[in-house]
mmCIF file of C-alpha atoms and ligand atoms in Angstrom:
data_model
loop_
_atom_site.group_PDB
_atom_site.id
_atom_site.type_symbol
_atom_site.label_atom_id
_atom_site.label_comp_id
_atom_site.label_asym_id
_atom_site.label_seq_id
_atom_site.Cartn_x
_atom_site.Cartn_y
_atom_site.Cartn_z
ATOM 1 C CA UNK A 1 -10.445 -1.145 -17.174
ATOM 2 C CA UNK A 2 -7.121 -1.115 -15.774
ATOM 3 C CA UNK A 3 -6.806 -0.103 -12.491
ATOM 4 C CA UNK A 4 -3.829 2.169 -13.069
ATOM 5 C CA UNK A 5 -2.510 3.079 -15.931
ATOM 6 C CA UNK A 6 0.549 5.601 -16.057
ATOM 7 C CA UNK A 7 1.553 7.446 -19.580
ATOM 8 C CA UNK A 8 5.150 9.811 -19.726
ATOM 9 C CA UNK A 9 4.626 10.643 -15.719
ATOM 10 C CA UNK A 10 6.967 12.760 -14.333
ATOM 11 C CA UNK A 11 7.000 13.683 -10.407
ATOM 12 C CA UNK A 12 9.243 15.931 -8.898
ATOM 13 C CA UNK A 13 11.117 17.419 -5.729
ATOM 14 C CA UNK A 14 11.668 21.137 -6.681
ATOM 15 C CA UNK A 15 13.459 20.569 -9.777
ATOM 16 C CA UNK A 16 14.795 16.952 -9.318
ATOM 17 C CA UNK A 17 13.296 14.445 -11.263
ATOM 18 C CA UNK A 18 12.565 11.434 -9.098
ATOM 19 C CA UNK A 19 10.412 10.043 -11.876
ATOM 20 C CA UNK A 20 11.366 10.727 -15.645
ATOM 21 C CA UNK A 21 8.263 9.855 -18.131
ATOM 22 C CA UNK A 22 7.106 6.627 -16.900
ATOM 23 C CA UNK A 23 4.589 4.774 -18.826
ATOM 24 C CA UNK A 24 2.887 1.287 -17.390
ATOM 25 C CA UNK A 25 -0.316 -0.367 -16.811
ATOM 26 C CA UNK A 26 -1.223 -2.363 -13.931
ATOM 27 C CA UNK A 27 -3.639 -5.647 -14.668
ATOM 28 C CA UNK A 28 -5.199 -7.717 -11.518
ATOM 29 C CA UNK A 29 -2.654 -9.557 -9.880
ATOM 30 C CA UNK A 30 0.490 -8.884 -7.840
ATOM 31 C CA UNK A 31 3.156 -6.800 -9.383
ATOM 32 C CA UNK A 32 6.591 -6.192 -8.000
ATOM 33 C CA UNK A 33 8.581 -2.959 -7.961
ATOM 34 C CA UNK A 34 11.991 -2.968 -7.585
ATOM 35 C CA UNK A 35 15.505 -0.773 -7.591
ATOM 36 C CA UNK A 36 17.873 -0.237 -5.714
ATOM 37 C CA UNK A 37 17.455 3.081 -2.936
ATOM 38 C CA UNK A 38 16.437 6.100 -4.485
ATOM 39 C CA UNK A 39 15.419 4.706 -8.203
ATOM 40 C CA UNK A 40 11.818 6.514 -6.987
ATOM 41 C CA UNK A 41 9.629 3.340 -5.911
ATOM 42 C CA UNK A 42 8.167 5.332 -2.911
ATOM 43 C CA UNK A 43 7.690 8.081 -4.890
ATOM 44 C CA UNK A 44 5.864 6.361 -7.791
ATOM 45 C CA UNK A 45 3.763 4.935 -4.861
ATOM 46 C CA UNK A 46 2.832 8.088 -3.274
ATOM 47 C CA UNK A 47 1.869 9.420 -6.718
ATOM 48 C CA UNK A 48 -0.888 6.797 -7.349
ATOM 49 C CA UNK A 49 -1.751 7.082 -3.268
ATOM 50 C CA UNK A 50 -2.274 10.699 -4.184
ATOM 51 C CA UNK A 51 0.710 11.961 -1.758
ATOM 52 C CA UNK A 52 2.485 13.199 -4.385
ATOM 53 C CA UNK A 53 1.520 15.333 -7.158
ATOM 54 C CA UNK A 54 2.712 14.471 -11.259
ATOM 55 C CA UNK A 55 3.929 17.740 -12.503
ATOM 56 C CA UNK A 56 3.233 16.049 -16.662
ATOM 57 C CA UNK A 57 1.996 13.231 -17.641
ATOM 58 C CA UNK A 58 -1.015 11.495 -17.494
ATOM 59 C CA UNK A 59 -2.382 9.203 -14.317
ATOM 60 C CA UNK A 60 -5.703 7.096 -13.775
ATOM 61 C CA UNK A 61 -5.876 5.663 -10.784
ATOM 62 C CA UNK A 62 -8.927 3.628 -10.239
ATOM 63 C CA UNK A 63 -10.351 5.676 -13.235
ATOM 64 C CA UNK A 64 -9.621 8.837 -11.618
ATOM 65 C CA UNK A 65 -7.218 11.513 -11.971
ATOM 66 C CA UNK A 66 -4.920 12.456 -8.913
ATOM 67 C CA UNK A 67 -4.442 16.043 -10.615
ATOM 68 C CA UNK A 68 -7.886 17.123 -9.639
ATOM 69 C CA UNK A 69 -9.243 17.860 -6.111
ATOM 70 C CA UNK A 70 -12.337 15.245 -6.569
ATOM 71 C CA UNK A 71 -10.469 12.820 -8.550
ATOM 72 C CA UNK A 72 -7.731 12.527 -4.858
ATOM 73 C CA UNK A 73 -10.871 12.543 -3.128
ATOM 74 C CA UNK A 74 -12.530 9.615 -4.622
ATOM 75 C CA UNK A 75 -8.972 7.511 -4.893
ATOM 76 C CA UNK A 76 -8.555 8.154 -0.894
ATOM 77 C CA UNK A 77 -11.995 6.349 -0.452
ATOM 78 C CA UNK A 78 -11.456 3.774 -2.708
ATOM 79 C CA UNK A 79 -7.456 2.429 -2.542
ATOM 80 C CA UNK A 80 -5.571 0.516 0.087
ATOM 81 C CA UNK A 81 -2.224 1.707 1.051
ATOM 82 C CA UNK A 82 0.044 0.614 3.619
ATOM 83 C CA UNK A 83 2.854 3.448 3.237
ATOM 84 C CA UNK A 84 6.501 2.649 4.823
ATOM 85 C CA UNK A 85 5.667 4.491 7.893
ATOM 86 C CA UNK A 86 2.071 4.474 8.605
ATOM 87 C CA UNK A 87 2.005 7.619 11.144
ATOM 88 C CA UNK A 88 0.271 5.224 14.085
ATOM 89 C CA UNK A 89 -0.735 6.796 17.209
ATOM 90 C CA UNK A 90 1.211 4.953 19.677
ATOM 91 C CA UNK A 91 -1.879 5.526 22.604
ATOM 92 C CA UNK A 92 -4.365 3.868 19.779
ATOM 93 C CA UNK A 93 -5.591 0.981 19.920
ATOM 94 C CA UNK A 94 -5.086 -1.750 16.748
ATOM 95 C CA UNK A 95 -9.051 -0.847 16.449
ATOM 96 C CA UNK A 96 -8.869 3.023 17.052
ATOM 97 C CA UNK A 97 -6.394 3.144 14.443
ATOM 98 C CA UNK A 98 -8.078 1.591 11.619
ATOM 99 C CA UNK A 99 -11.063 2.977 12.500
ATOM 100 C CA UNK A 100 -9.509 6.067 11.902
ATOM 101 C CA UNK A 101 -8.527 4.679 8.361
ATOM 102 C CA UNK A 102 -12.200 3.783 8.057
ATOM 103 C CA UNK A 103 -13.718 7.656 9.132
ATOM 104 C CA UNK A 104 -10.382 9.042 7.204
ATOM 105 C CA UNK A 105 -12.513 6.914 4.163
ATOM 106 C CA UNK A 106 -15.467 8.739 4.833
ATOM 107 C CA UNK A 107 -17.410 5.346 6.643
ATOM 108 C CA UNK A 108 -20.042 7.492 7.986
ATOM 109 C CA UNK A 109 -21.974 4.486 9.568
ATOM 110 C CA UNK A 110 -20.611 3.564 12.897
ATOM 111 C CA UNK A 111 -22.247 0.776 13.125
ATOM 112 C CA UNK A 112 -21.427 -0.877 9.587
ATOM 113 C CA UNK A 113 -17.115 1.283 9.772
ATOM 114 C CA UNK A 114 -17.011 -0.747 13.353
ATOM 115 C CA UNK A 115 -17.932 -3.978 11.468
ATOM 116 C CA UNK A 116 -15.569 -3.529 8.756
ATOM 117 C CA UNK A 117 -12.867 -2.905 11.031
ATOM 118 C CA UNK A 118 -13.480 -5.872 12.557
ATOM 119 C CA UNK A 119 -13.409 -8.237 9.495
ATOM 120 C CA UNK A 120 -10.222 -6.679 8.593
ATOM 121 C CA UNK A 121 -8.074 -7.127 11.752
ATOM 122 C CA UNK A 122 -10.056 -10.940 11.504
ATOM 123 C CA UNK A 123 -8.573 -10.750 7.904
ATOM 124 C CA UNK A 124 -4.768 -10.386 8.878
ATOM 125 C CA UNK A 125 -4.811 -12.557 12.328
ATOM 126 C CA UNK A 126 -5.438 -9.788 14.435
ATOM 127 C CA UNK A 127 -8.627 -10.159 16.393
ATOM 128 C CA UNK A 128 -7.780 -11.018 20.106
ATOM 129 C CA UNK A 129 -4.956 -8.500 20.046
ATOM 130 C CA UNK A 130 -7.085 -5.136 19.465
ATOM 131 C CA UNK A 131 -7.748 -3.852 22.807
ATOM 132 C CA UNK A 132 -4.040 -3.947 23.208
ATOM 133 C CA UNK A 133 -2.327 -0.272 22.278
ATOM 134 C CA UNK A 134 0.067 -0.237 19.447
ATOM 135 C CA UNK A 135 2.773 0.618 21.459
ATOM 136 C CA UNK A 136 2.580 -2.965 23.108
ATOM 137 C CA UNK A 137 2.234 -4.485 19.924
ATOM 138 C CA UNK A 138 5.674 -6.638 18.026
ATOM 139 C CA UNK A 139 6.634 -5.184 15.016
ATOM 140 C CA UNK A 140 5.187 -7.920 12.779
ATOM 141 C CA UNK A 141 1.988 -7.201 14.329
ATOM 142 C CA UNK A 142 2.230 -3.282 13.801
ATOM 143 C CA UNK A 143 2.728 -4.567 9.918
ATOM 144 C CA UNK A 144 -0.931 -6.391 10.445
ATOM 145 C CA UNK A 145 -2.598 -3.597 11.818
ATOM 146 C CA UNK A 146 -1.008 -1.191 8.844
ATOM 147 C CA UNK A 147 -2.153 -3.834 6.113
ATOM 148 C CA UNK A 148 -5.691 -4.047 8.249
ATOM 149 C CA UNK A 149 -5.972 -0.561 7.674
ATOM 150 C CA UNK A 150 -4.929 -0.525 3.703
ATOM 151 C CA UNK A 151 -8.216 -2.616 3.656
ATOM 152 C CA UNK A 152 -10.360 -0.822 5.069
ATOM 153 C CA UNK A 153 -13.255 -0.796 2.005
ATOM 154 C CA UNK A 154 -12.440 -3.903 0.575
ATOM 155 C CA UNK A 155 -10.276 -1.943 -2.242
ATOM 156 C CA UNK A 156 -9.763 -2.859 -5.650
ATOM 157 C CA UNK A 157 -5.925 -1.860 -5.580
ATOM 158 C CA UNK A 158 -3.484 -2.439 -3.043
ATOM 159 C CA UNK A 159 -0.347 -0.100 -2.814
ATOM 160 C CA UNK A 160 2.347 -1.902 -0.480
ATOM 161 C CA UNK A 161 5.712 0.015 0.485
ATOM 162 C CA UNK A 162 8.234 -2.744 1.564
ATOM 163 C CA UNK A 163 5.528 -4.875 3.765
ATOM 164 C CA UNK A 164 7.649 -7.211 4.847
ATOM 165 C CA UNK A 165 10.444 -5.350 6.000
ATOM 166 C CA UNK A 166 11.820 -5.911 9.438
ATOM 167 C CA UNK A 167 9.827 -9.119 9.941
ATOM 168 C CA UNK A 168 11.371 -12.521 11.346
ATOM 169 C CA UNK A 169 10.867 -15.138 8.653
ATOM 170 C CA UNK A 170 8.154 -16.875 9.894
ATOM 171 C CA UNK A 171 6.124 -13.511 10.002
ATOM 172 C CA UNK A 172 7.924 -12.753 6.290
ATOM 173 C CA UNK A 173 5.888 -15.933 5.226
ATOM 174 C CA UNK A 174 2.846 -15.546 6.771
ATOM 175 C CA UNK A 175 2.138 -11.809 5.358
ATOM 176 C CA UNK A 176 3.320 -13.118 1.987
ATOM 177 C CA UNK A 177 0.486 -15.993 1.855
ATOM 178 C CA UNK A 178 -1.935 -12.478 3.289
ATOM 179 C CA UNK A 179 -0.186 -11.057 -0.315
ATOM 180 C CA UNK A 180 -1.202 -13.618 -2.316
ATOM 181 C CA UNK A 181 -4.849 -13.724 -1.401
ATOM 182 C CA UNK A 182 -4.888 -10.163 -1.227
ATOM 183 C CA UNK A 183 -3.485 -10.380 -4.888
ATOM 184 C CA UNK A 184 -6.592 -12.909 -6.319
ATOM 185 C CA UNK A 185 -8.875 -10.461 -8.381
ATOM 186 C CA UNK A 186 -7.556 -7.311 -6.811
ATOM 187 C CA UNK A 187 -4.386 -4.949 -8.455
ATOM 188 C CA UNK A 188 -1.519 -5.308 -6.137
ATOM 189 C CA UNK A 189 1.688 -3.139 -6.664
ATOM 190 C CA UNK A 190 4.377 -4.588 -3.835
ATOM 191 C CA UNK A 191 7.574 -2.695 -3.458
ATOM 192 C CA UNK A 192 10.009 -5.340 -1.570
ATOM 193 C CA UNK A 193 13.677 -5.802 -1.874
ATOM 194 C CA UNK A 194 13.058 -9.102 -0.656
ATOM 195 C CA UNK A 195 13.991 -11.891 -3.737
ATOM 196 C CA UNK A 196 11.625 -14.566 -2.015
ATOM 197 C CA UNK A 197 8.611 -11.872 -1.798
ATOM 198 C CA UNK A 198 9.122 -11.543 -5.673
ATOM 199 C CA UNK A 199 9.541 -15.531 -6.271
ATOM 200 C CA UNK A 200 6.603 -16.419 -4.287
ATOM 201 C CA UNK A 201 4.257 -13.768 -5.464
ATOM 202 C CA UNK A 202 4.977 -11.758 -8.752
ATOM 203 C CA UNK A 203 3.836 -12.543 -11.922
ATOM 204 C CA UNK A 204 5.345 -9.458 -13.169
ATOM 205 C CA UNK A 205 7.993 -6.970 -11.691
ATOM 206 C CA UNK A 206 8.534 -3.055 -12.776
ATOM 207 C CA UNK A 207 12.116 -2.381 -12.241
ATOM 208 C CA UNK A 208 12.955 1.474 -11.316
ATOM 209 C CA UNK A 209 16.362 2.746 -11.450
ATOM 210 C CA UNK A 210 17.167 7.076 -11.422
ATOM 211 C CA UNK A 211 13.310 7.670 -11.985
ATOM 212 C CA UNK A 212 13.091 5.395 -14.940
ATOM 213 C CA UNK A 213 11.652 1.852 -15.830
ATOM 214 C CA UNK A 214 14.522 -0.204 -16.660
ATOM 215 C CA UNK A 215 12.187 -3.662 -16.709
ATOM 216 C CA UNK A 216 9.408 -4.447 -16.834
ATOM 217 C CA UNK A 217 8.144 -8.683 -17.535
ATOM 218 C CA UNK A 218 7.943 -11.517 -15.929
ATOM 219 C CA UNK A 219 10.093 -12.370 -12.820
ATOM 220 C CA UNK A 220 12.776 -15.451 -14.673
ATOM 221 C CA UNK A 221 13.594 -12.798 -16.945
ATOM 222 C CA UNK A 222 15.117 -10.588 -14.587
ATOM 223 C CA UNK A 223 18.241 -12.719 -14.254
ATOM 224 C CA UNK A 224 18.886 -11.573 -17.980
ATOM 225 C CA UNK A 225 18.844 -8.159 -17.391
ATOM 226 C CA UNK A 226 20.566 -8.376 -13.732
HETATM 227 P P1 ADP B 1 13.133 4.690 -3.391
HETATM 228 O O1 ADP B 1 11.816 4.495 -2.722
HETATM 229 O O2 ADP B 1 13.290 3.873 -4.643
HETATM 230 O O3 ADP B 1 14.302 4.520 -2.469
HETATM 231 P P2 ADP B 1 12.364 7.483 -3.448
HETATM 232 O O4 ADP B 1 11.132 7.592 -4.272
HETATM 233 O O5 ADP B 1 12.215 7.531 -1.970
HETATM 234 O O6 ADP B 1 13.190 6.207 -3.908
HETATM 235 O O7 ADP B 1 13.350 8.656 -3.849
HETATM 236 C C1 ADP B 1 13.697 8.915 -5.218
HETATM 237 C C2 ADP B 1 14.612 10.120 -5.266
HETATM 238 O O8 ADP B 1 13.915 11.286 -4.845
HETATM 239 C C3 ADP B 1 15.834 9.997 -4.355
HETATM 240 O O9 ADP B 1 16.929 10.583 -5.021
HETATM 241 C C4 ADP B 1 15.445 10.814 -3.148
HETATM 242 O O10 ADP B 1 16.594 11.374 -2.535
HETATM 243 C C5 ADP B 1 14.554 11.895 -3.740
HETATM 244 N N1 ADP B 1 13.524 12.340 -2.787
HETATM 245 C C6 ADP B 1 12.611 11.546 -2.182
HETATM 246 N N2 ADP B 1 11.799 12.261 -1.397
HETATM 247 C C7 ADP B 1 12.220 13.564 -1.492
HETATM 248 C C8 ADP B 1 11.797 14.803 -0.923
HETATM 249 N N3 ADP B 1 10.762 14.838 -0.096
HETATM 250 N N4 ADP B 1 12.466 15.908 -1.266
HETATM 251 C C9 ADP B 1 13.501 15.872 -2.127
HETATM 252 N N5 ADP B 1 13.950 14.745 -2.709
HETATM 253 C C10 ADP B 1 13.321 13.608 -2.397
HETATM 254 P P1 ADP B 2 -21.470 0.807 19.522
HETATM 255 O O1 ADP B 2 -21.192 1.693 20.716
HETATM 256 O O2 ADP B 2 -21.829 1.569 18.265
HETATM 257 O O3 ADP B 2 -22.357 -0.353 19.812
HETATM 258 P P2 ADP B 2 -18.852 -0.158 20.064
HETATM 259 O O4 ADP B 2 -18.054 1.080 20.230
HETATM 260 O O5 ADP B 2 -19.295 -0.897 21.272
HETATM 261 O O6 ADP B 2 -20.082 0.154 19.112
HETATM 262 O O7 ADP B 2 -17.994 -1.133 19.156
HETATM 263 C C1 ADP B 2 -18.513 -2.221 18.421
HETATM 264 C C2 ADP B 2 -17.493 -3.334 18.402
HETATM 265 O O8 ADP B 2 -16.192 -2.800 18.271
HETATM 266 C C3 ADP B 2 -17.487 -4.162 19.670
HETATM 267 O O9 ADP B 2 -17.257 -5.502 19.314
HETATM 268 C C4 ADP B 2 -16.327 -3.606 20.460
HETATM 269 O O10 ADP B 2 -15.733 -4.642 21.226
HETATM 270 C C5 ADP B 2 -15.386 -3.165 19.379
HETATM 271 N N1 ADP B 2 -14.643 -1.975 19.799
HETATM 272 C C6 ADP B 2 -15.095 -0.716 19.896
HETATM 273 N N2 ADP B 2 -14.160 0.129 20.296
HETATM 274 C C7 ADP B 2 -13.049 -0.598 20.443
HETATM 275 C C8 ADP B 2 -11.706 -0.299 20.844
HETATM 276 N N3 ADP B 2 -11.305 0.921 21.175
HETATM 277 N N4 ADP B 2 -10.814 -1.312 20.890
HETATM 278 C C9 ADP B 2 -11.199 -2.550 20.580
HETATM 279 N N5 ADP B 2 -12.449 -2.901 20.195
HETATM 280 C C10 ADP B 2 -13.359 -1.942 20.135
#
């Protein structure tokens, strides 16, 4: 079963279309979305992060449907997203933060949420830096503790708003080797402006332009339609 799959969705702001009848399905793997500022990427990703409702259409996300109370529920617990502003408490700690992530998913152990958070600030190169408070932290380590959080639960899909933006190169690199693991056996949909991220990563890119898909294929082709 695919771990999305989108048919004729439509998601609005009062009455502007931000998405017009999209239809898509996402397979294992990383897949790129791109378009230029306000073609609707964020929006499409709030949608299947349940932050933004479909007014037609039909979503699965994860096998569930966004549309119904239990059906946001059960994609909250299960998906990892790293949104383009994450909301951090600056006075948190890397840990209290994902933590939070982890209660937010309904981890109702403390003993076995505390371990998880663990592995996944291990998982993204964070683990000598969590006592610190975010505040303190550099911005490429603010990205870690964001992508430590999307996690959280060892998900099965991986939403990613621009990941890499405002990191040095070096940083740029190292997340995009955390991307690729991430994207072995899992669904991965990246949004990134960044050419290299789509080079180095994609194996298929969704191209959004005024609420509509205006590609979708494999990343050489995209010089045709450029
Ligand atoms: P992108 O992420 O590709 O830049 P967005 O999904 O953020 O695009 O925005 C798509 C369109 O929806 C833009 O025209 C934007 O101005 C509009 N939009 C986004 N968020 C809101 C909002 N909260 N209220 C009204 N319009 C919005
Ligand atoms: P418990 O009280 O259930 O034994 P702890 O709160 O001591 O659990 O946390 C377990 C692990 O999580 C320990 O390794 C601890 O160092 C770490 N930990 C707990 N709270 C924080 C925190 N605020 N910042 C960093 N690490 C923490």
């Amino acid at each position: 079963r695919a771990a999305v799959s989108a048919r004729e969705l439509t998601v609005s702001y009062r009455n502007f279309r931000a998405l017009n009848g999209i239809s898509f399905v996402l397979e294992p793997g990383v897949t790129g979305l791109l378009g230029p500022n306000g073609a609707g990427k964020t929006t499409l990703l709030r949608a299947l992060a349940t932050a933004a409702l479909p007014d037609s259409g039909a979503l699965s996300v994860l096998g569930m449907d966004p549309c119904t109370p239990e059906g946001r529920l059960g994609i909250r617990r299960r998906l990892g997203y790293l949104p383009q502003d994450p909301g951090f408490h600056p006075h948190f700690t890397a840990f209290e933060f994902v933590d939070y992530v982890a209660i937010l998913k309904e981890m109702k152990d403390r003993a076995a949420r505390h371990r998880e958070v663990l592995r996944v600030l291990d998982a993204v190169g964070l683990p000598d830096r969590r006592r610190k408070k975010i505040k303190q932290l550099s911005g490429g380590m603010r990205q870690r503790v964001a992508l430590a959080a999307a996690l959280v639960g060892d998900p099965e899909l991986l939403i990613l708003d621009e990941p890499t933006v405002g990191l040095d190169p070096e940083q740029r690199l190292r997340f995009r080797e955390l991307i690729a693991d991430l994207g072995d056996g899992r669904t991965v949909l990246l949004s990134t402006h960044q050419t290299e991220d789509v080079a180095a990563l994609c194996r298929r890119v969704i191209v959004l332009d005024g609420g509509t898909i205006k590609f979708d294929g494999e990343p050489p082709a995209l010089a045709a339609v450029a």
